[in-house]
Amino acid sequence: MEDSKKLEEFQAKIDAEIKIEPKDWMPEDYKKHLQRQISQHAHSEVIGMQPEGNWISRAPSLRAKVVLLAKIQDEAGHGQYLYSAAETLGKSRDEYIEELQSGKAKYSSIFNYPTLTWADMGAVGWLVDGAAIVNQVSLQRTSYGPYSRAMVRICKEESFHQRQGYEIMATMAKGTPEQKAMAQDALNRFWWPSIMMFGPHDSDSPNTGNAVKWKIKRETNDELRQKFIDKTVQQAEVIGLTIPDPDLKWNEARGHYDFGEMDWDEFWRVVKGNGPCNKQRLNHHKKAHQKGAWVREAAIAYAKKQKAKQLVA
Amino acid sequence: MSNTDNQGGVWEVFIQSKPGLPHKHAGSVHATDKEMALQNARDMYTRRQEGTCLWVVPLEAIVSSMPDDNDSFFDPSDDKIYRHPTHYVMPDGAKHI
């Protein structure tokens, strides 16, 4: 069967909402797009542990500490689910990690911002996880089976993350004037990077065309961003914080909030590696990976020994 | 990365969510031996009491049919509609059958 016939059948399956599974024929570009998207999603979960890990030893209470630990453990798990899905596309986990460490693969730029105060743990959970949820809920319907299943699993666990973040923000917002100011400051710093998590405008997003046609993405960057903003404005109002966007206002005709333009120069600067923490995040990942080398070595040696014993017995 | 520094092999993970239900595929983990595979699967897939039993199976032990061969592979069941209860004509008025 020639490729054009296969491609036609493939598109027919996508159009009929039949999921694509690892052993099915798929266009090379579909596979490449998925390898890139899923691994970058995985890297984001793993790198995302760092800005939060920063606060484990300084959490303000034991409750806050166990919650933060559980959340970070979830992020590790989410990274693993996603690497598992990415591996079904014929590339090993070691290769994906190599791509991250060499800078070939990206991760979400949001994690290149520092977490300066405890309120940032609130802003990260509320806004960063909130934005991630909007994206991930949509991706539950993605056309690639293993990715879709990983998203379903992740979404089940993610709402705790957003709620714990919002709880921190709400608590600080009704605390002392200093605490409220700290919460507002965290919102000010994380708002714009959070809404830029959805990526460039559809008109400037070269990958959107095929990704939508193949139903890898079910909604576009701008659609998802609008959804997130529409949800979040009311949540900010309830806790008495102000979203730092003077152009933000309800548009009755559209049935959506209008909002100001994002700073795309900053966006590209951070994507290209020149955000406040890019180097720190990657260096830490490499260091942790190298420090774990002896554990992997020992585990492999132990497994070999066990196998040899079995053969003798 | 060298051969001696890797994540271990892939093990597929199956979870039984409660007694009486079948084990269902959940995903995979990396491990160098079966105890590690089981512990990694527990840490990764049952952080919220999702299971009463876990299976881990080395990826290479799984034999799969190929979707490209589906037509010929599953063909033997195509023409045996008499295997379905709806194939049989029941007399009018018969109940509970």
Short mmCIF file of C-alpha atoms in Angstrom, two decimals:
data_model
loop_
_atom_site.label_atom_id
_atom_site.label_comp_id
_atom_site.label_asym_id
_atom_site.label_seq_id
_atom_site.Cartn_x
_atom_site.Cartn_y
_atom_site.Cartn_z
CA MET A 1 0.00 0.00 0.00
CA GLU A 2 1.48 3.34 -0.96
CA ASP A 3 1.79 6.11 1.61
CA SER A 4 -0.96 8.33 0.21
CA LYS A 5 -3.48 5.51 0.67
CA LYS A 6 -2.20 4.89 4.20
CA LEU A 7 -2.36 8.59 4.95
CA GLU A 8 -5.95 8.69 3.77
CA GLU A 9 -6.90 5.77 6.01
CA PHE A 10 -5.06 7.37 8.90
CA GLN A 11 -6.95 10.66 8.48
CA ALA A 12 -10.23 8.75 8.20
CA LYS A 13 -9.56 7.11 11.56
CA ILE A 14 -8.71 10.47 13.13
CA ASP A 15 -11.89 12.00 11.68
CA ALA A 16 -13.94 9.10 13.06
CA GLU A 17 -12.43 9.68 16.54
CA ILE A 18 -10.67 6.32 16.53
CA LYS A 19 -7.54 6.55 18.68
CA ILE A 20 -4.14 5.80 17.21
CA GLU A 21 -2.20 3.12 19.11
CA PRO A 22 1.58 2.52 19.17
CA LYS A 23 1.65 -0.31 16.62
CA ASP A 24 -0.65 1.45 14.13
CA TRP A 25 0.75 3.04 10.99
CA MET A 26 1.22 6.79 11.44
CA PRO A 27 2.80 9.54 9.34
CA GLU A 28 6.39 10.28 10.30
CA ASP A 29 5.45 13.90 11.09
CA TYR A 30 2.67 12.78 13.43
CA LYS A 31 5.13 10.59 15.31
CA LYS A 32 7.74 13.37 15.45
CA HIS A 33 5.21 15.92 16.65
CA LEU A 34 4.11 13.56 19.42
CA GLN A 35 7.64 12.66 20.44
CA ARG A 36 8.39 16.35 20.78
CA GLN A 37 5.16 17.37 22.49
CA ILE A 38 4.91 14.47 24.95
CA SER A 39 8.57 14.53 25.95
CA GLN A 40 8.49 18.29 26.45
CA HIS A 41 5.39 17.84 28.57
CA ALA A 42 7.27 15.18 30.59
CA HIS A 43 10.33 17.40 30.99
CA SER A 44 8.07 20.22 32.21
CA GLU A 45 6.63 18.03 34.96
CA VAL A 46 10.09 16.99 36.11
CA ILE A 47 11.73 20.44 35.90
CA GLY A 48 8.58 21.83 37.55
CA MET A 49 9.58 20.06 40.75
CA GLN A 50 12.48 22.46 41.24
CA PRO A 51 10.73 25.80 41.89
CA GLU A 52 8.51 24.05 44.44
CA GLY A 53 11.28 21.96 45.96
CA ASN A 54 12.81 25.31 46.86
CA TRP A 55 10.16 25.72 49.58
CA ILE A 56 9.95 22.26 51.19
CA SER A 57 12.38 23.08 53.96
CA ARG A 58 10.75 26.47 54.57
CA ALA A 59 7.06 25.59 54.45
CA PRO A 60 5.24 27.60 57.14
CA SER A 61 3.55 24.60 58.80
CA LEU A 62 3.72 20.82 58.93
CA ARG A 63 0.44 20.62 57.00
CA ALA A 64 1.82 22.89 54.28
CA LYS A 65 4.96 20.78 54.14
CA VAL A 66 3.28 17.39 53.70
CA VAL A 67 0.95 18.87 51.08
CA LEU A 68 3.87 20.35 49.16
CA LEU A 69 5.77 17.07 49.34
CA ALA A 70 2.76 15.14 48.05
CA LYS A 71 2.28 17.61 45.23
CA ILE A 72 5.91 17.41 44.15
CA GLN A 73 5.75 13.62 44.28
CA ASP A 74 2.73 13.82 41.98
CA GLU A 75 4.71 15.96 39.53
CA ALA A 76 7.41 13.27 39.46
CA GLY A 77 4.70 10.70 38.78
CA HIS A 78 3.19 12.82 36.01
CA GLY A 79 6.60 13.08 34.38
CA GLN A 80 6.90 9.29 34.50
CA TYR A 81 3.43 8.70 33.01
CA LEU A 82 4.38 10.99 30.15
CA TYR A 83 7.81 9.47 29.54
CA SER A 84 6.05 6.09 29.43
CA ALA A 85 3.67 7.40 26.76
CA ALA A 86 6.55 9.00 24.82
CA GLU A 87 8.51 5.76 24.91
CA THR A 88 5.75 3.94 23.01
CA LEU A 89 6.85 6.04 20.01
CA GLY A 90 10.09 4.13 19.66
CA LYS A 91 12.53 6.36 21.51
CA SER A 92 14.05 5.39 24.84
CA ARG A 93 13.78 7.34 28.06
CA ASP A 94 17.54 7.78 28.05
CA GLU A 95 17.34 9.46 24.65
CA TYR A 96 14.62 11.83 25.82
CA ILE A 97 16.60 12.76 28.92
CA GLU A 98 19.69 13.30 26.80
CA GLU A 99 17.69 15.71 24.61
CA LEU A 100 16.59 17.65 27.67
CA GLN A 101 20.08 17.89 29.10
CA SER A 102 21.68 18.90 25.81
CA GLY A 103 19.09 21.66 25.40
CA LYS A 104 17.66 20.12 22.22
CA ALA A 105 14.29 19.58 23.91
CA LYS A 106 12.49 22.38 25.68
CA TYR A 107 10.25 22.43 28.72
CA SER A 108 7.63 24.92 29.80
CA SER A 109 9.22 28.34 30.24
CA ILE A 110 7.18 29.04 33.34
CA PHE A 111 9.65 26.98 35.38
CA ASN A 112 12.46 29.33 34.48
CA TYR A 113 11.02 31.91 36.85
CA PRO A 114 12.19 31.93 40.47
CA THR A 115 9.90 31.26 43.44
CA LEU A 116 10.84 34.09 45.77
CA THR A 117 8.25 33.90 48.56
CA TRP A 118 5.84 31.40 50.09
CA ALA A 119 3.02 33.14 48.21
CA ASP A 120 4.69 31.93 45.02
CA MET A 121 3.72 28.38 46.05
CA GLY A 122 0.16 29.65 46.02
CA ALA A 123 0.53 31.38 42.66
CA VAL A 124 2.20 28.34 41.09
CA GLY A 125 -0.55 25.96 42.23
CA TRP A 126 -3.40 28.30 41.40
CA LEU A 127 -2.16 29.78 38.12
CA VAL A 128 0.49 27.46 36.71
CA ASP A 129 -1.33 24.25 37.57
CA GLY A 130 -4.59 25.97 36.68
CA ALA A 131 -3.30 26.76 33.20
CA ALA A 132 -1.87 23.25 32.90
CA ILE A 133 -5.26 21.77 33.80
CA VAL A 134 -7.05 23.72 31.06
CA ASN A 135 -4.52 22.40 28.57
CA GLN A 136 -4.59 18.85 29.94
CA VAL A 137 -8.35 18.54 30.13
CA SER A 138 -8.39 19.35 26.43
CA LEU A 139 -5.59 16.85 25.76
CA GLN A 140 -7.57 14.00 27.34
CA ARG A 141 -9.23 13.83 23.91
CA THR A 142 -5.97 13.81 21.97
CA SER A 143 -5.82 11.27 19.15
CA TYR A 144 -2.86 9.23 20.42
CA GLY A 145 -4.07 6.55 22.84
CA PRO A 146 -1.17 6.39 25.31
CA TYR A 147 -1.00 10.21 25.56
CA SER A 148 -4.73 10.44 26.09
CA ARG A 149 -4.66 7.81 28.84
CA ALA A 150 -1.78 9.57 30.60
CA MET A 151 -3.79 12.82 30.48
CA VAL A 152 -6.86 11.20 32.03
CA ARG A 153 -4.72 9.91 34.89
CA ILE A 154 -3.00 13.25 35.36
CA CYS A 155 -6.21 15.28 35.31
CA LYS A 156 -7.64 13.14 38.11
CA GLU A 157 -4.71 14.10 40.31
CA GLU A 158 -4.21 17.68 39.22
CA SER A 159 -7.22 19.39 40.76
CA PHE A 160 -5.77 18.91 44.25
CA HIS A 161 -2.75 20.89 43.06
CA GLN A 162 -4.74 23.87 41.94
CA ARG A 163 -6.95 23.88 45.01
CA GLN A 164 -4.02 23.77 47.43
CA GLY A 165 -2.44 26.73 45.60
CA TYR A 166 -5.63 28.76 45.65
CA GLU A 167 -6.03 27.97 49.35
CA ILE A 168 -2.57 29.42 50.05
CA MET A 169 -3.45 32.57 48.08
CA ALA A 170 -6.82 32.93 49.81
CA THR A 171 -5.26 32.50 53.25
CA MET A 172 -2.57 35.08 52.59
CA ALA A 173 -5.00 37.50 50.97
CA LYS A 174 -7.03 37.66 54.18
CA GLY A 175 -3.97 37.78 56.44
CA THR A 176 -1.97 40.81 57.52
CA PRO A 177 -1.47 43.69 55.04
CA GLU A 178 2.07 42.39 54.45
CA GLN A 179 0.78 38.90 53.68
CA LYS A 180 -1.84 40.26 51.32
CA ALA A 181 0.80 42.36 49.59
CA MET A 182 2.96 39.26 49.23
CA ALA A 183 0.07 37.37 47.60
CA GLN A 184 -0.60 40.29 45.24
CA ASP A 185 3.09 40.46 44.35
CA ALA A 186 3.13 36.74 43.51
CA LEU A 187 0.06 37.21 41.29
CA ASN A 188 1.73 40.19 39.61
CA ARG A 189 4.83 38.20 38.78
CA PHE A 190 3.13 34.95 37.72
CA TRP A 191 0.12 36.26 35.79
CA TRP A 192 1.75 37.07 32.47
CA PRO A 193 4.11 34.08 32.35
CA SER A 194 1.09 31.86 33.18
CA ILE A 195 -1.03 33.07 30.30
CA MET A 196 1.99 32.77 28.02
CA MET A 197 2.17 29.06 28.96
CA PHE A 198 -0.41 28.46 26.22
CA GLY A 199 2.18 29.49 23.65
CA PRO A 200 2.21 32.04 20.83
CA HIS A 201 -0.96 33.34 19.18
CA ASP A 202 -2.52 30.90 16.71
CA SER A 203 -1.46 33.23 13.88
CA ASP A 204 2.19 32.86 14.96
CA SER A 205 2.13 29.17 15.82
CA PRO A 206 3.56 27.15 12.92
CA ASN A 207 2.79 23.73 14.45
CA THR A 208 -0.90 24.30 15.03
CA GLY A 209 -2.13 23.34 11.53
CA ASN A 210 -1.20 19.67 11.46
CA ALA A 211 -1.62 19.25 15.19
CA VAL A 212 -5.27 20.28 14.94
CA LYS A 213 -5.92 18.34 11.73
CA TRP A 214 -4.50 15.22 13.39
CA LYS A 215 -6.33 16.02 16.62
CA ILE A 216 -3.15 15.95 18.67
CA LYS A 217 -4.36 19.33 19.89
CA ARG A 218 -8.12 19.63 20.27
CA GLU A 219 -8.17 23.36 20.90
CA THR A 220 -5.78 26.08 19.82
CA ASN A 221 -3.44 28.12 22.03
CA ASP A 222 -5.70 31.18 21.93
CA GLU A 223 -8.87 29.19 22.70
CA LEU A 224 -7.27 27.55 25.73
CA ARG A 225 -5.79 30.84 26.97
CA GLN A 226 -9.23 32.48 26.78
CA LYS A 227 -10.77 29.62 28.76
CA PHE A 228 -8.19 29.96 31.50
CA ILE A 229 -8.60 33.73 31.78
CA ASP A 230 -12.39 33.50 31.83
CA LYS A 231 -12.22 31.04 34.74
CA THR A 232 -9.56 32.80 36.75
CA VAL A 233 -10.85 36.39 36.88
CA GLN A 234 -13.70 35.51 39.22
CA GLN A 235 -11.39 33.47 41.46
CA ALA A 236 -9.13 36.51 41.88
CA GLU A 237 -12.13 38.70 42.72
CA VAL A 238 -13.36 36.30 45.41
CA ILE A 239 -10.09 36.57 47.33
CA GLY A 240 -9.73 40.31 46.73
CA LEU A 241 -6.64 40.25 44.54
CA THR A 242 -6.19 42.24 41.33
CA ILE A 243 -5.04 40.73 38.06
CA PRO A 244 -2.25 42.99 36.80
CA ASP A 245 -3.80 43.81 33.42
CA PRO A 246 -5.41 47.25 32.95
CA ASP A 247 -7.02 46.07 29.69
CA LEU A 248 -8.83 43.18 31.31
CA LYS A 249 -12.58 43.64 30.99
CA TRP A 250 -15.72 41.64 30.29
CA ASN A 251 -16.85 41.78 26.69
CA GLU A 252 -20.59 41.22 26.64
CA ALA A 253 -20.72 40.72 22.88
CA ARG A 254 -18.02 38.06 22.83
CA GLY A 255 -19.08 36.46 26.10
CA HIS A 256 -15.43 36.48 27.12
CA TYR A 257 -12.90 38.69 28.87
CA ASP A 258 -10.78 40.94 26.70
CA PHE A 259 -7.19 41.19 27.87
CA GLY A 260 -3.97 43.03 27.13
CA GLU A 261 -1.13 41.95 24.84
CA MET A 262 1.58 39.73 26.21
CA ASP A 263 5.26 40.61 26.06
CA TRP A 264 6.41 38.26 23.32
CA ASP A 265 9.98 39.51 23.42
CA GLU A 266 10.17 38.25 26.96
CA PHE A 267 8.48 34.99 25.94
CA TRP A 268 11.05 34.23 23.24
CA ARG A 269 13.93 35.39 25.42
CA VAL A 270 13.00 32.80 28.06
CA VAL A 271 12.24 30.05 25.51
CA LYS A 272 15.65 30.60 23.95
CA GLY A 273 17.35 30.01 27.30
CA ASN A 274 17.78 33.49 28.74
CA GLY A 275 15.15 33.53 31.46
CA PRO A 276 16.05 34.13 35.09
CA CYS A 277 16.59 30.44 35.96
CA ASN A 278 17.17 28.45 32.73
CA LYS A 279 20.78 27.59 33.52
CA GLN A 280 20.09 26.79 37.14
CA ARG A 281 17.24 24.40 36.27
CA LEU A 282 19.21 22.42 33.70
CA ASN A 283 22.36 22.32 35.79
CA HIS A 284 20.42 21.01 38.74
CA HIS A 285 18.83 18.30 36.59
CA LYS A 286 22.21 17.21 35.28
CA LYS A 287 23.75 17.22 38.74
CA ALA A 288 20.93 15.15 40.22
CA HIS A 289 21.16 12.73 37.31
CA GLN A 290 24.91 12.34 37.71
CA LYS A 291 24.62 11.93 41.46
CA GLY A 292 22.19 9.06 40.87
CA ALA A 293 24.54 7.23 38.50
CA TRP A 294 25.94 4.97 41.23
CA VAL A 295 22.41 3.92 42.23
CA ARG A 296 21.59 2.85 38.67
CA GLU A 297 24.94 1.11 38.39
CA ALA A 298 24.39 -0.78 41.64
CA ALA A 299 20.87 -1.77 40.62
CA ILE A 300 22.09 -3.18 37.31
CA ALA A 301 24.94 -5.06 39.04
CA TYR A 302 22.49 -6.49 41.59
CA ALA A 303 20.09 -7.61 38.86
CA LYS A 304 22.94 -9.36 37.04
CA LYS A 305 24.00 -11.14 40.22
CA GLN A 306 20.44 -12.31 40.89
CA LYS A 307 20.15 -13.65 37.36
CA ALA A 308 23.44 -15.53 37.66
CA LYS A 309 22.28 -17.07 40.94
CA GLN A 310 19.05 -18.20 39.31
CA LEU A 311 20.95 -19.90 36.49
CA VAL A 312 23.13 -21.83 38.97
CA ALA A 313 20.18 -22.92 41.12
CA MET B 1 24.92 7.75 27.94
CA SER B 2 26.78 4.47 28.39
CA ASN B 3 25.27 1.00 28.60
CA THR B 4 26.02 0.76 32.29
CA ASP B 5 24.12 3.96 33.03
CA ASN B 6 20.50 3.54 32.04
CA GLN B 7 17.06 3.46 33.56
CA GLY B 8 16.64 -0.32 33.45
CA GLY B 9 14.16 -2.22 31.34
CA VAL B 10 10.51 -1.36 30.75
CA TRP B 11 7.87 -3.23 32.77
CA GLU B 12 4.20 -2.93 31.90
CA VAL B 13 1.93 -2.34 34.90
CA PHE B 14 -1.54 -3.81 35.46
CA ILE B 15 -3.78 -2.78 38.37
CA GLN B 16 -6.75 -4.56 39.87
CA SER B 17 -8.80 -1.76 41.38
CA LYS B 18 -10.85 -4.03 43.64
CA PRO B 19 -11.39 -7.75 44.22
CA GLY B 20 -13.55 -9.28 41.52
CA LEU B 21 -12.43 -6.94 38.76
CA PRO B 22 -9.87 -7.79 36.07
CA HIS B 23 -6.37 -6.35 36.11
CA LYS B 24 -6.22 -3.39 33.79
CA HIS B 25 -3.21 -1.91 32.01
CA ALA B 26 -2.09 1.34 33.65
CA GLY B 27 1.23 2.22 32.05
CA SER B 28 4.85 1.25 32.53
CA VAL B 29 7.82 1.72 34.82
CA HIS B 30 11.55 1.25 34.50
CA ALA B 31 13.34 -1.18 36.81
CA THR B 32 16.32 -3.48 36.87
CA ASP B 33 14.59 -6.36 38.70
CA LYS B 34 11.10 -7.54 39.59
CA GLU B 35 11.01 -6.28 43.19
CA MET B 36 12.04 -2.82 42.02
CA ALA B 37 9.47 -2.96 39.24
CA LEU B 38 6.74 -3.77 41.75
CA GLN B 39 7.79 -1.04 44.16
CA ASN B 40 8.11 1.55 41.41
CA ALA B 41 4.68 0.58 40.11
CA ARG B 42 3.23 0.97 43.60
CA ASP B 43 4.82 4.42 44.05
CA MET B 44 3.75 5.58 40.61
CA TYR B 45 0.31 4.14 40.01
CA THR B 46 -1.25 3.63 43.44
CA ARG B 47 -0.58 6.82 45.38
CA ARG B 48 -4.31 7.17 46.05
CA GLN B 49 -5.45 3.65 46.90
CA GLU B 50 -6.12 2.84 43.26
CA GLY B 51 -5.44 -0.84 43.64
CA THR B 52 -5.76 -4.07 45.58
CA CYS B 53 -3.31 -5.98 43.40
CA LEU B 54 -0.51 -5.09 40.98
CA TRP B 55 1.09 -7.07 38.17
CA VAL B 56 4.33 -6.09 36.49
CA VAL B 57 5.39 -7.80 33.27
CA PRO B 58 8.66 -7.30 31.37
CA LEU B 59 7.81 -5.57 28.10
CA GLU B 60 9.64 -8.17 26.03
CA ALA B 61 7.45 -10.94 27.54
CA ILE B 62 4.33 -9.47 25.91
CA VAL B 63 3.39 -10.83 22.50
CA SER B 64 1.06 -8.60 20.53
CA SER B 65 -0.87 -9.09 17.33
CA MET B 66 -0.18 -6.47 14.68
CA PRO B 67 -2.95 -4.02 13.76
CA ASP B 68 -1.85 -4.15 10.11
CA ASP B 69 -2.80 -7.85 10.05
CA ASN B 70 -6.16 -7.32 11.75
CA ASP B 71 -8.23 -8.23 8.68
CA SER B 72 -6.74 -11.67 8.19
CA PHE B 73 -5.95 -12.27 11.84
CA PHE B 74 -9.47 -11.73 13.15
CA ASP B 75 -11.12 -13.06 10.00
CA PRO B 76 -12.07 -16.49 11.46
CA SER B 77 -14.77 -14.90 13.64
CA ASP B 78 -16.31 -12.82 10.83
CA ASP B 79 -18.69 -15.43 9.40
CA LYS B 80 -19.85 -17.12 12.59
CA ILE B 81 -22.88 -15.08 13.46
CA TYR B 82 -24.41 -18.20 15.04
CA ARG B 83 -22.13 -17.49 18.00
CA HIS B 84 -24.40 -14.58 18.94
CA PRO B 85 -27.67 -15.18 20.78
CA THR B 86 -29.53 -12.88 18.38
CA HIS B 87 -28.99 -15.44 15.60
CA TYR B 88 -31.74 -17.71 16.99
CA VAL B 89 -35.44 -17.30 16.32
CA MET B 90 -37.53 -17.62 19.47
CA PRO B 91 -41.21 -18.63 19.33
CA ASP B 92 -43.65 -15.77 20.01
CA GLY B 93 -44.66 -15.50 23.64
CA ALA B 94 -41.65 -17.34 25.11
CA LYS B 95 -40.39 -15.51 28.21
CA HIS B 96 -37.14 -15.34 30.18
CA ILE B 97 -35.02 -16.59 27.32
#
